[in-house]
Amino acid sequence: VVAQQVMHIQRSVQQGKTEFDFEGSHLQLNKSCAVFITMNPGYAGRADLPDNLKVLFRTVAMMVPDYGMIGEIMLMSFGFSEGRVLARKIVATYKLCSEQLSSQTHYDYGMRAVMAVLRAAGNLKQAYRDQPESVLMLRSIRDVNLPKFLSHDLPLFEGITKDLFPGVVLPQPDYVNMLAAMNWACEQANLQPEKYFLQKTIELFEMIVVRHGLMVVGLSYAGKTCSYRTLRDTLGRLKDLDQNEENHVKVFHMNPKSISMGQLYGQTDPVTNEWTDGILAIQFRTAAQDRGPERKWVMFDGPVDAIWIENMNTVLDDNKKLCLVSGEIIQMSGAMNMIFEPQDLEVASPATVSRCGMVYYEPHQVGLYPSLSSWLNTLPATVSQNDKEMIESMFKWLVPPALKYLRRELKEVSPSSDIQMGWSMLKMIDSMMEDFKYGEEYGDGRELKNYKLTEKEATAQLEGIFLFTMTWSVCASVDAPGRTKFSDFIKECTAGTVPAPYNEEGECG
């Protein structure tokens, strides 16, 4: 159908017509109209053009762009006097990264990555005109790239930047107000302001500043959701205190994989031929038409695949336009960001990866202990401080060695993560705390009124609950032969001696 329509338009232009009949409508014809197809075929989500459409177009092969020349021109336009040297360093950085760093699905060193660095450098040049240009360039390269690298790639990246920018020392950025607001937000949400968590939240903020489309990538329990919620509350707090010229944040949530493509983008009813907007179309239009100063984050919490995300390419590139099948085009506003929260990008196309900024979260960098500290704050008031300390010490004594033993020696029926195991245990303890919740429905300070356990009974009961829940959470995912081995290991540990090498406490638990 498309091929016939295009051919009809092309023939009308060739015949010099000013008006023509198109699909039953009489239309004015603009002789300068033309159709262009940009293609990068050969991966999931992209199909080859049908032959009857392909013959109507002339193929033009595009050459690889000269990153250095483009970078030099853009840096000169931003006011950099050393544009040529710095542009070469950007190109050299990405060339060395692609050769030396590990291969990950969310790593991209193409033209869009270079453009993100150039934009960041331009923003820094406007804000800090007196700073040395090499310092501004090094900071922009780090701000754009550090958030996406895995922990084992960070030392290699640091080595590359030190070789390319010898003797350049970055001044500490001024995050005093933001860190104060971030600590306040963590306290309000019962989160622990760990260094890694705060660092990732700041990196997320920096990425939001330079990219309008970004992905928060990482396994479950890495802190992705808590991070963006903390940043949302932090920016709202800064606005309330009239600091850093920030604004409140409006978040528009949706899970794209829980609904069909028609329900997400919109669809035409086959019977009545009426157009019905999809969830994304409604949310995106609401955000785009809101002229208030607040930031608007359109949040996609769910797996990214090549089917639904490919239709968002025009939003994620420099066009910033959502194009619907109905013919409506919605322009993205300057206060909007598209944020995706997937576990990985195994099936995402290169076109999607290159269009988005990446912030990668690693669960092992967070560890178990922050979750434990936050959970202890939620225990009933009838659990004494001594009992909380006892639970914490038992957790640190038994759970990390048990998890190490599980990973090294045993086979799991279903794969799991350490933090998931820890949270399963804590939730199971919650479900068995009924004896400690007497009288809490009063909610006026009388929760101890009907509490019947003595301190000794409470301690003994908590110890029993701890060992029972540990058995049916941390030890529950192993196969049948592993259960016997795990039982012997736990008995040996509780007898007083954690066998080596499982007694070496990890950095994060």
Coordinates of C-alpha atoms in Angstrom, one line a residue:
V1 CA 0.0 0.0 0.0
V2 CA 2.8 2.4 0.9
A3 CA 4.6 1.7 -2.3
Q4 CA 1.5 2.5 -4.4
Q5 CA 1.0 5.8 -2.5
V6 CA 4.7 6.9 -2.9
M7 CA 4.6 6.0 -6.6
H8 CA 1.4 8.0 -7.1
I9 CA 3.0 11.1 -5.4
Q10 CA 6.2 10.7 -7.4
R11 CA 4.4 10.4 -10.8
S12 CA 2.2 13.4 -10.0
V13 CA 5.4 15.5 -9.3
Q14 CA 7.1 14.2 -12.5
Q15 CA 3.9 15.2 -14.5
G16 CA 4.1 18.7 -13.1
K17 CA 0.7 18.6 -11.5
T18 CA -0.3 21.2 -8.9
E19 CA -3.3 19.2 -7.7
F20 CA -4.0 15.4 -7.6
D21 CA -6.4 12.8 -6.2
F22 CA -4.9 10.8 -3.4
E23 CA -6.8 8.0 -1.6
G24 CA -10.1 9.5 -2.5
S25 CA -9.2 13.0 -1.5
H26 CA -8.3 16.0 -3.9
L27 CA -5.1 17.5 -2.6
Q28 CA -2.7 20.4 -3.4
L29 CA 0.7 19.1 -4.5
N30 CA 3.9 20.7 -3.4
K31 CA 6.5 20.0 -6.1
S32 CA 9.4 20.1 -3.6
C33 CA 8.0 17.2 -1.5
A34 CA 10.3 14.2 -1.2
V35 CA 10.4 11.0 0.8
F36 CA 13.6 9.8 2.5
I37 CA 14.3 6.5 4.2
T38 CA 17.2 6.2 6.7
M39 CA 18.1 2.6 7.3
N40 CA 20.5 0.6 9.4
P41 CA 19.2 -2.9 8.7
G42 CA 20.3 -6.2 9.9
Y43 CA 19.2 -6.5 13.6
A44 CA 16.0 -7.3 15.6
G45 CA 13.2 -4.8 15.2
R46 CA 14.2 -3.8 11.7
A47 CA 12.8 -5.5 8.6
D48 CA 14.1 -5.1 5.0
L49 CA 12.1 -2.9 2.7
P50 CA 9.8 -4.8 0.3
D51 CA 11.0 -4.9 -3.3
N52 CA 8.1 -2.9 -4.7
L53 CA 9.0 0.0 -2.3
K54 CA 12.8 -0.4 -2.7
V55 CA 12.7 0.2 -6.5
L56 CA 11.2 3.6 -6.0
F57 CA 14.2 4.9 -4.1
R58 CA 17.8 5.5 -5.0
T59 CA 20.3 4.0 -2.6
V60 CA 23.0 6.3 -1.1
A61 CA 25.7 4.8 1.0
M62 CA 26.8 7.1 3.8
M63 CA 30.5 7.2 4.9
V64 CA 31.6 7.1 8.5
P65 CA 31.7 10.6 9.9
D66 CA 34.9 12.3 10.9
Y67 CA 34.4 12.6 14.6
G68 CA 37.5 14.8 15.1
M69 CA 36.4 17.4 12.6
I70 CA 32.8 17.5 13.9
G71 CA 34.1 17.8 17.4
E72 CA 36.5 20.6 16.5
I73 CA 33.8 22.6 14.8
M74 CA 31.4 22.2 17.7
L75 CA 34.0 23.0 20.3
M76 CA 35.0 26.2 18.4
S77 CA 31.4 27.2 18.3
F78 CA 31.2 26.8 22.1
G79 CA 34.2 29.1 22.5
F80 CA 37.0 26.6 23.0
S81 CA 40.3 27.9 21.7
E82 CA 42.0 24.5 21.8
G83 CA 39.2 22.8 19.9
R84 CA 41.3 20.7 17.6
V85 CA 43.5 19.2 20.3
L86 CA 40.5 18.4 22.6
A87 CA 38.5 16.9 19.8
R88 CA 41.3 14.5 19.0
K89 CA 41.4 13.5 22.7
I90 CA 37.7 12.7 22.7
V91 CA 38.1 10.5 19.6
A92 CA 41.2 8.8 21.2
T93 CA 39.3 8.2 24.4
Y94 CA 36.5 6.4 22.7
K95 CA 38.9 4.4 20.5
L96 CA 40.8 3.2 23.5
C97 CA 37.7 2.4 25.4
S98 CA 36.3 0.3 22.6
E99 CA 39.6 -1.6 22.4
Q100 CA 40.5 -2.1 26.1
L101 CA 37.2 -2.1 28.1
S102 CA 34.9 -5.1 28.3
S103 CA 32.1 -5.6 25.8
Q104 CA 28.7 -4.8 27.3
T105 CA 25.3 -4.4 25.6
H106 CA 24.8 -0.9 27.1
Y107 CA 28.3 0.5 26.0
D108 CA 28.2 2.8 23.0
Y109 CA 31.2 4.8 21.5
G110 CA 29.5 6.1 18.4
M111 CA 28.7 9.6 17.1
R112 CA 25.9 10.2 19.6
A113 CA 28.2 9.5 22.5
V114 CA 30.7 12.0 21.1
M115 CA 27.9 14.5 20.8
A116 CA 26.8 14.0 24.4
V117 CA 30.4 14.8 25.5
L118 CA 30.5 17.9 23.3
R119 CA 27.2 19.2 24.7
A120 CA 28.4 18.6 28.2
A121 CA 31.6 20.5 27.4
G122 CA 29.6 23.4 26.0
N123 CA 27.4 23.6 29.1
L124 CA 30.5 23.6 31.3
K125 CA 32.2 26.3 29.2
Q126 CA 29.2 28.6 29.6
A127 CA 29.1 28.0 33.4
Y128 CA 32.9 28.2 34.1
R129 CA 34.4 30.5 31.5
D130 CA 37.7 31.0 33.5
Q131 CA 38.5 27.3 34.0
P132 CA 41.2 25.7 31.9
E133 CA 39.7 24.0 28.8
S134 CA 41.4 20.7 29.5
V135 CA 39.7 20.5 32.9
L136 CA 36.3 21.2 31.4
M137 CA 36.8 18.6 28.7
L138 CA 38.0 15.9 31.2
R139 CA 35.1 16.6 33.4
S140 CA 32.6 16.3 30.6
I141 CA 34.1 13.0 29.4
R142 CA 33.9 11.6 32.9
D143 CA 30.4 12.9 33.6
V144 CA 29.0 11.4 30.5
N145 CA 30.8 8.0 30.6
L146 CA 31.5 7.1 34.2
P147 CA 27.9 6.3 35.1
K148 CA 27.6 3.5 32.5
F149 CA 30.9 1.6 33.3
L150 CA 31.0 -1.6 35.4
S151 CA 33.3 -1.6 38.4
H152 CA 36.0 -3.7 36.8
D153 CA 36.2 -1.2 33.8
L154 CA 36.5 1.9 35.9
P155 CA 40.3 1.5 36.7
L156 CA 41.0 1.0 32.9
F157 CA 39.0 4.1 32.0
E158 CA 40.8 6.1 34.7
G159 CA 44.1 5.0 33.2
I160 CA 43.0 6.1 29.7
T161 CA 41.9 9.6 30.9
K162 CA 45.1 10.1 32.9
D163 CA 47.2 9.2 29.8
L164 CA 45.3 11.6 27.6
F165 CA 45.1 14.4 30.2
P166 CA 48.4 14.1 32.1
G167 CA 48.7 16.4 35.1
V168 CA 45.1 17.6 34.9
V169 CA 43.4 17.5 38.3
L170 CA 39.7 18.0 38.5
P171 CA 38.4 20.4 41.2
Q172 CA 35.8 19.0 43.5
P173 CA 32.3 19.9 42.2
D174 CA 30.0 21.9 44.6
Y175 CA 27.4 19.4 45.7
V176 CA 27.0 20.7 49.2
N177 CA 23.3 21.8 48.9
M178 CA 22.4 18.7 46.8
L179 CA 24.1 16.3 49.2
A180 CA 22.3 17.9 52.2
A181 CA 19.0 17.6 50.4
M182 CA 19.8 14.0 49.4
N183 CA 20.5 13.0 53.0
W184 CA 17.2 14.6 54.0
A185 CA 15.4 12.6 51.3
C186 CA 17.1 9.4 52.4
E187 CA 16.0 10.0 56.0
Q188 CA 12.4 10.6 54.9
A189 CA 12.3 7.4 52.9
N190 CA 14.1 5.3 55.5
L191 CA 17.1 4.7 53.2
Q192 CA 20.8 4.6 54.1
P193 CA 22.9 7.4 52.5
E194 CA 25.7 5.1 51.4
K195 CA 28.5 6.6 49.4
Y196 CA 27.8 4.5 46.3
F197 CA 24.1 5.2 46.4
L198 CA 24.6 9.0 46.6
Q199 CA 27.3 8.9 43.9
K200 CA 25.0 7.0 41.5
T201 CA 22.1 9.4 42.3
I202 CA 24.3 12.4 41.5
E203 CA 25.4 10.6 38.3
L204 CA 21.8 10.2 37.4
F205 CA 21.2 13.9 37.9
E206 CA 24.2 14.8 35.7
M207 CA 23.0 12.4 33.0
I208 CA 19.5 14.0 33.1
V209 CA 21.1 17.4 32.5
V210 CA 22.9 16.4 29.3
R211 CA 20.6 13.7 27.8
H212 CA 16.8 13.9 27.4
G213 CA 16.6 10.1 27.0
L214 CA 18.4 7.8 29.4
M215 CA 18.3 4.3 30.8
V216 CA 18.8 3.2 34.4
V217 CA 20.2 -0.3 34.0
G218 CA 21.0 -3.0 36.5
L219 CA 19.8 -6.1 38.2
S220 CA 17.0 -6.1 40.8
Y221 CA 17.9 -4.7 44.3
A222 CA 20.7 -2.5 42.9
G223 CA 18.8 0.6 44.0
K224 CA 17.5 2.0 40.7
T225 CA 14.0 2.9 41.8
C226 CA 15.2 4.2 45.1
S227 CA 17.8 6.3 43.4
Y228 CA 15.4 8.2 41.0
R229 CA 12.8 8.6 43.8
T230 CA 15.5 10.1 46.0
L231 CA 16.6 12.4 43.2
R232 CA 13.0 13.5 42.7
D233 CA 12.6 14.3 46.4
T234 CA 16.0 16.0 46.5
L235 CA 15.1 18.4 43.6
G236 CA 11.8 19.1 45.3
R237 CA 13.6 19.9 48.6
L238 CA 16.1 22.2 46.8
K239 CA 13.1 24.0 45.2
D240 CA 11.4 24.4 48.7
L241 CA 14.7 25.8 50.1
D242 CA 15.2 28.0 46.9
Q243 CA 18.6 26.6 46.2
N244 CA 20.4 25.6 43.0
E245 CA 17.6 27.0 40.9
E246 CA 15.9 23.6 40.8
N247 CA 12.2 22.7 40.4
H248 CA 9.8 20.0 41.6
V249 CA 9.5 16.8 39.5
K250 CA 6.4 15.2 38.1
V251 CA 6.8 11.5 37.3
F252 CA 4.6 9.7 34.7
H253 CA 4.8 5.9 35.3
M254 CA 4.0 3.0 33.0
N255 CA 5.0 -0.6 32.3
P256 CA 5.3 -0.9 28.5
K257 CA 5.5 -4.8 28.5
S258 CA 2.3 -5.2 30.5
I259 CA 0.1 -4.0 27.6
S260 CA -0.1 -4.4 23.9
M261 CA 1.5 -2.0 21.3
G262 CA -1.9 -0.6 20.5
Q263 CA -2.6 0.1 24.2
L264 CA 0.8 1.8 24.6
Y265 CA 0.9 4.0 21.5
G266 CA -2.8 4.0 20.3
Q267 CA -4.8 2.1 17.8
T268 CA -7.6 2.4 15.2
D269 CA -10.7 0.4 15.9
P270 CA -11.2 -2.0 13.0
V271 CA -15.0 -1.7 13.1
T272 CA -15.7 2.0 13.7
N273 CA -12.3 3.2 12.3
E274 CA -12.0 5.5 15.3
W275 CA -8.6 6.4 16.8
T276 CA -8.0 5.6 20.5
D277 CA -5.0 7.1 22.2
G278 CA -2.6 4.8 24.0
I279 CA -1.3 5.2 27.6
L280 CA 2.0 6.7 26.3
A281 CA 0.3 9.1 24.0
I282 CA -1.9 10.4 26.8
Q283 CA 0.9 10.7 29.3
F284 CA 3.4 12.2 26.8
R285 CA 0.9 14.8 25.6
T286 CA 0.0 15.8 29.2
A287 CA 3.7 16.3 30.0
A288 CA 4.4 18.1 26.7
Q289 CA 1.5 20.5 27.1
D290 CA 2.3 21.3 30.8
R291 CA 4.1 24.7 30.5
G292 CA 4.9 24.8 34.3
P293 CA 8.6 25.0 35.3
E294 CA 8.5 21.5 36.9
R295 CA 10.7 18.7 35.5
K296 CA 8.6 15.9 33.8
W297 CA 10.0 12.4 33.8
V298 CA 8.2 9.9 31.6
M299 CA 9.2 6.6 33.3
F300 CA 9.1 3.2 31.6
D301 CA 9.6 0.6 34.3
G302 CA 9.9 -2.7 32.4
P303 CA 12.0 -4.8 30.0
V304 CA 13.3 -3.0 26.8
D305 CA 12.9 -5.0 23.6
A306 CA 13.4 -4.2 20.0
I307 CA 9.6 -4.1 19.2
W308 CA 8.1 -1.3 21.2
I309 CA 11.3 0.8 21.7
E310 CA 12.0 1.1 18.0
N311 CA 8.9 3.3 17.6
M312 CA 10.4 5.8 20.0
N313 CA 13.5 6.5 18.0
T314 CA 12.2 9.9 16.9
V315 CA 11.7 10.9 20.5
L316 CA 15.1 9.8 21.7
D317 CA 17.2 11.4 18.9
D318 CA 17.5 15.2 18.3
N319 CA 14.0 15.4 16.8
K320 CA 12.4 14.9 20.2
K321 CA 9.0 14.2 18.6
L322 CA 6.6 11.3 19.3
C323 CA 5.1 10.3 16.0
L324 CA 1.8 8.4 16.3
V325 CA 0.1 6.2 13.7
S326 CA -2.8 8.6 13.7
G327 CA -0.5 11.2 12.1
E328 CA -0.2 13.3 15.3
I329 CA 3.3 14.5 16.1
I330 CA 3.9 15.6 19.7
Q331 CA 6.9 17.8 20.4
M332 CA 8.8 17.0 23.6
S333 CA 9.3 20.0 25.9
G334 CA 12.7 21.1 27.3
A335 CA 11.6 20.1 30.8
M336 CA 10.9 16.5 29.9
N337 CA 13.0 13.4 30.1
M338 CA 12.4 9.9 28.9
I339 CA 13.7 7.4 31.5
F340 CA 13.8 3.7 31.1
E341 CA 14.4 1.2 33.9
P342 CA 15.3 -2.2 32.5
Q343 CA 17.3 -5.0 33.9
D344 CA 19.5 -5.3 30.8
L345 CA 19.7 -4.4 27.2
E346 CA 20.3 -7.9 25.7
V347 CA 17.6 -7.5 23.0
A348 CA 17.8 -3.8 22.5
S349 CA 19.0 -2.6 19.1
P350 CA 22.2 -0.6 18.6
A351 CA 20.0 2.4 17.5
T352 CA 18.3 2.5 20.8
V353 CA 21.4 2.1 22.9
S354 CA 23.2 4.9 21.0
R355 CA 20.3 7.3 21.6
C356 CA 20.2 7.0 25.4
G357 CA 22.5 8.0 28.2
M358 CA 23.3 5.1 30.6
V359 CA 23.6 4.9 34.3
Y360 CA 24.5 1.3 35.5
Y361 CA 23.8 0.1 39.0
E362 CA 25.5 -3.0 40.5
P363 CA 23.9 -4.8 43.4
H364 CA 27.1 -6.1 44.9
Q365 CA 28.3 -2.4 45.3
V366 CA 25.3 -1.8 47.6
G367 CA 25.5 -5.0 49.6
L368 CA 23.1 -6.4 52.2
Y369 CA 23.8 -4.1 55.2
P370 CA 22.0 -0.9 54.1
S371 CA 18.9 -3.0 53.6
L372 CA 19.3 -4.5 57.0
S373 CA 19.7 -1.1 58.7
S374 CA 16.6 0.3 57.0
W375 CA 14.6 -2.8 57.9
L376 CA 15.6 -2.7 61.6
N377 CA 14.0 0.8 61.7
T378 CA 10.7 -0.7 60.8
L379 CA 10.5 -3.3 63.6
P380 CA 7.7 -2.9 66.2
A381 CA 8.5 -0.7 69.3
T382 CA 8.3 -3.8 71.5
V383 CA 11.6 -5.0 70.0
S384 CA 14.2 -3.5 72.3
Q385 CA 17.5 -1.9 71.1
N386 CA 19.4 -4.9 72.5
D387 CA 17.3 -7.3 70.5
K388 CA 17.9 -5.2 67.3
E389 CA 21.6 -5.3 67.9
M390 CA 21.4 -9.0 68.5
I391 CA 19.5 -9.5 65.2
E392 CA 22.1 -7.3 63.4
S393 CA 25.1 -9.2 64.8
M394 CA 23.5 -12.6 64.0
F395 CA 22.8 -11.4 60.4
K396 CA 26.4 -10.3 59.9
W397 CA 27.7 -13.4 61.6
L398 CA 25.7 -16.0 59.6
V399 CA 24.2 -14.7 56.4
P400 CA 27.3 -13.6 54.4
P401 CA 29.1 -16.9 55.1
A402 CA 26.0 -18.9 54.1
L403 CA 25.7 -16.9 50.9
K404 CA 29.3 -17.5 50.0
Y405 CA 28.9 -21.2 50.7
L406 CA 25.8 -21.3 48.5
R407 CA 27.6 -19.6 45.6
R408 CA 30.8 -21.7 45.8
E409 CA 29.7 -25.2 46.7
L410 CA 26.0 -25.7 45.9
K411 CA 23.6 -25.8 43.0
E412 CA 20.4 -23.8 42.9
V413 CA 17.1 -25.0 41.4
S414 CA 16.3 -21.3 40.5
P415 CA 18.9 -18.5 40.2
S416 CA 18.9 -15.8 42.8
S417 CA 20.8 -12.8 44.0
D418 CA 22.4 -12.2 47.4
I419 CA 20.3 -9.1 48.2
Q420 CA 17.1 -10.9 47.1
M421 CA 17.9 -13.7 49.5
G422 CA 18.5 -11.2 52.3
W423 CA 15.3 -9.4 51.7
S424 CA 13.3 -12.7 51.5
M425 CA 14.7 -13.5 55.0
L426 CA 13.8 -10.1 56.4
K427 CA 10.3 -10.2 55.0
M428 CA 9.8 -13.7 56.4
I429 CA 10.9 -12.4 59.8
D430 CA 8.3 -9.7 59.5
S431 CA 5.6 -12.2 58.9
M432 CA 6.5 -14.0 62.1
M433 CA 6.5 -11.0 64.4
E434 CA 2.9 -11.2 65.5
D435 CA 3.7 -11.7 69.2
F436 CA 5.6 -8.4 69.1
K437 CA 2.7 -6.4 67.6
Y438 CA 0.1 -6.5 70.5
G439 CA -1.8 -3.3 71.0
E440 CA -0.2 -1.4 68.0
E441 CA -3.7 -0.7 66.6
Y442 CA -4.0 2.0 69.4
G443 CA -1.3 4.1 67.7
D444 CA -1.2 6.5 70.7
G445 CA 1.7 5.3 72.7
R446 CA -0.2 2.4 74.3
E447 CA 1.4 -0.3 72.1
L448 CA 3.1 -1.9 75.2
K449 CA -0.1 -2.3 77.1
N450 CA -0.9 -5.8 76.0
Y451 CA 2.7 -6.9 75.4
K452 CA 3.2 -10.2 77.4
L453 CA 6.8 -11.4 76.6
T454 CA 9.6 -10.9 79.0
E455 CA 13.0 -9.7 77.7
K456 CA 14.5 -13.2 78.0
E457 CA 11.5 -14.8 76.2
A458 CA 11.6 -12.1 73.5
T459 CA 15.4 -12.7 72.8
A460 CA 14.9 -16.5 72.7
Q461 CA 11.9 -16.2 70.3
L462 CA 13.8 -13.8 68.0
E463 CA 16.8 -16.2 67.8
G464 CA 14.5 -19.0 66.9
I465 CA 12.7 -16.9 64.3
F466 CA 16.0 -15.8 62.8
L467 CA 17.3 -19.4 62.3
F468 CA 14.0 -20.7 61.0
T469 CA 13.7 -17.9 58.4
M470 CA 17.3 -18.2 57.4
T471 CA 16.7 -21.9 56.7
W472 CA 13.7 -21.2 54.5
S473 CA 15.0 -18.2 52.6
V474 CA 18.8 -18.2 52.2
C475 CA 19.0 -22.0 52.2
A476 CA 15.7 -22.6 50.3
S477 CA 16.9 -22.4 46.6
V478 CA 19.3 -25.3 46.6
D479 CA 18.6 -28.8 45.3
A480 CA 18.0 -31.8 47.5
P481 CA 21.6 -33.0 48.0
G482 CA 22.6 -29.3 48.8
R483 CA 20.1 -29.1 51.6
T484 CA 21.9 -31.8 53.6
K485 CA 25.3 -30.0 53.0
F486 CA 23.7 -26.6 53.9
S487 CA 22.2 -28.0 57.1
D488 CA 25.6 -29.3 58.3
F489 CA 27.3 -26.0 57.4
I490 CA 24.7 -24.0 59.4
K491 CA 25.1 -26.3 62.4
E492 CA 28.9 -25.9 62.3
C493 CA 28.5 -22.1 62.1
T494 CA 26.0 -21.9 65.0
A495 CA 28.2 -24.1 67.1
G496 CA 30.6 -21.1 67.2
T497 CA 33.0 -21.6 64.3
V498 CA 32.5 -20.3 60.7
P499 CA 34.8 -22.5 58.6
A500 CA 37.4 -20.8 56.3
P501 CA 37.3 -19.3 53.7
Y502 CA 33.7 -18.4 54.4
N503 CA 34.6 -16.4 57.6
E504 CA 36.2 -13.6 55.5
E505 CA 33.7 -10.8 55.8
G506 CA 33.0 -9.0 52.5
E507 CA 33.2 -5.2 52.1
C508 CA 29.5 -4.8 51.7
G509 CA 28.2 -8.0 53.3

